[in-house]
């Protein structure tokens, strides 16, 4: 479905969501300006290149830039549609910071015209879209802004969160259902018309506040369920039971589907978004807050257990297997695997080696520690204690004969056939 070729779109924020979104809309036949505060990002995109790793994104961006459908700039130009996809971080006390959303709103205010559609896509605390509307009403008293005027408004303002999985972003941006919340029902319908032009999934309208909460609920749901698995893993370790077997067997019940324990929850969404909900209703969000605390505690638990194991085997070289925040990707930010491996490297220095097939060099957390990045084959040859932190396919495929006599602390349940007898303390294969 090609977009109306006259339609112009301005996407603010050229990060993991903004750039793929801008490129997809451009591919659909629209003229897109991608806006980013970083001149370096703007120059990279304008040269047809990408500054982030995502499957097939490089070819797509190269094509739409070459055709002139996507251009990057450091400030917004007048357009029919503005899509805000900037980061919403939180401070040390987990208070959400919508400063970038408000800056982007200030940046588009001078170029807004009657008939324009403004869409917020950034994960945001409930009520943020209303704040965007209030700010626009303040900055542009000449425009009738929805929610701040009586009768038909001059512009449309909606909230539509992305829900794509890193590594599948281009597929999921098109195929996933979209939940579209308007400041008014008219705003939601206008945004739905826009998304229907390049989304194959269902587009469902609601209020802006509900759509904001939907996004936060999705990631909190996953966080709570991972916390359940992580809590089970610590309980099973205490009781001397193999948690992987317990989960495998419990999941044979037709209505039970327990997720997998690990060294904690990483990434930029699941470990962050629940705090937005907790902050919005602190008294009522006991379960969600506790789940966050359980998942944070799991990383500390793994660090303690791994340190104990390494200390108990003073002559043995140690390999930490994986640094990414989840399998088969090269993203090492917000990764519990990095937290665990870096803690070991700081304490045990040169005894620690890191195997990470997706890394060319160790991240800054390892600077000065003495730990080294080594190939899998040299780790298997030189290290007798393996600490599995990421379930990369490459690690899964290591046959039993290459690891049967190793001591293994497997935080991901990667090798169910690992003989427990080879493990020394009760930690082996217990996450
Ligand atoms: N994890 C476990 N056990 C599991 C599943 C995951 O420990 O059984 C860990 C992973 O190892 C990782 C973390 O959770 O450290 C998060 O990984 P993920 O694959 O669950 O999710 P993300 O962060 O890559 O993407 C999530 C997705 N949200 C949901 O699945 C509800 C994605 O659809 C969202 O678009 C994305 O957050 C986002 O941008 O909000």
CSV table of C-alpha atoms and ligand atoms in Angstrom, one decimal, residues 162-166 215 218-219 222 226 259-260 264-266 269-270 273 325-326 412, ligand 1:
chain,number,residue,atom,x,y,z
A,162,UNK,CA,6.3,0.5,19.0
A,163,UNK,CA,6.5,-3.1,20.2
A,164,UNK,CA,9.2,-4.5,18.1
A,165,UNK,CA,11.9,-7.0,19.1
A,166,UNK,CA,15.5,-6.0,18.3
A,215,UNK,CA,3.1,-0.3,26.3
A,218,UNK,CA,3.4,-5.4,28.0
A,219,UNK,CA,7.0,-5.1,29.2
A,222,UNK,CA,7.3,-10.0,30.7
A,226,UNK,CA,10.9,-13.6,34.1
A,259,UNK,CA,9.9,-18.4,31.1
A,260,UNK,CA,13.6,-19.1,31.4
A,264,UNK,CA,19.0,-11.0,35.3
A,265,UNK,CA,17.0,-8.9,32.8
A,266,UNK,CA,18.9,-6.7,30.4
A,269,UNK,CA,12.9,-1.7,27.8
A,270,UNK,CA,11.9,-4.6,30.1
A,273,UNK,CA,9.5,0.4,31.7
A,325,UNK,CA,21.9,-8.8,26.9
A,326,UNK,CA,20.3,-11.7,25.0
A,412,UNK,CA,20.9,-20.1,31.1
B,1,LIG,N1,14.9,-12.9,29.4
B,1,LIG,C1,15.1,-13.9,30.3
B,1,LIG,N2,14.2,-15.0,30.3
B,1,LIG,C2,13.3,-15.2,29.3
B,1,LIG,C3,13.2,-14.2,28.3
B,1,LIG,C4,14.0,-13.1,28.4
B,1,LIG,O1,15.9,-13.8,31.2
B,1,LIG,O2,12.6,-16.2,29.3
B,1,LIG,C5,15.8,-11.8,29.4
B,1,LIG,C6,16.7,-11.7,28.2
B,1,LIG,O3,17.9,-12.5,28.4
B,1,LIG,C7,17.0,-10.2,28.2
B,1,LIG,C8,15.7,-9.5,28.7
B,1,LIG,O4,15.0,-10.6,29.3
B,1,LIG,O5,18.1,-9.9,29.1
B,1,LIG,C9,14.9,-8.9,27.7
B,1,LIG,O6,14.8,-9.6,26.5
B,1,LIG,P1,13.5,-9.9,25.6
B,1,LIG,O7,13.9,-10.7,24.4
B,1,LIG,O8,12.5,-10.4,26.5
B,1,LIG,O9,13.0,-8.4,25.2
B,1,LIG,P2,13.6,-7.1,24.5
B,1,LIG,O10,14.1,-6.2,25.6
B,1,LIG,O11,14.6,-7.4,23.5
B,1,LIG,O12,12.3,-6.5,23.8
B,1,LIG,C10,11.2,-6.2,24.6
B,1,LIG,C11,9.9,-6.9,23.9
B,1,LIG,N3,8.8,-6.8,24.8
B,1,LIG,C12,8.1,-7.9,25.1
B,1,LIG,O13,8.4,-9.0,24.7
B,1,LIG,C13,6.8,-7.7,25.9
B,1,LIG,C14,9.6,-6.1,22.6
B,1,LIG,O14,8.5,-6.6,22.0
B,1,LIG,C15,9.5,-4.6,22.9
B,1,LIG,O15,9.2,-3.9,21.7
B,1,LIG,C16,10.8,-4.1,23.4
B,1,LIG,O16,11.0,-4.8,24.7
B,1,LIG,C17,10.7,-2.6,23.6
B,1,LIG,O17,11.2,-1.9,22.8
B,1,LIG,O18,10.0,-2.2,24.6
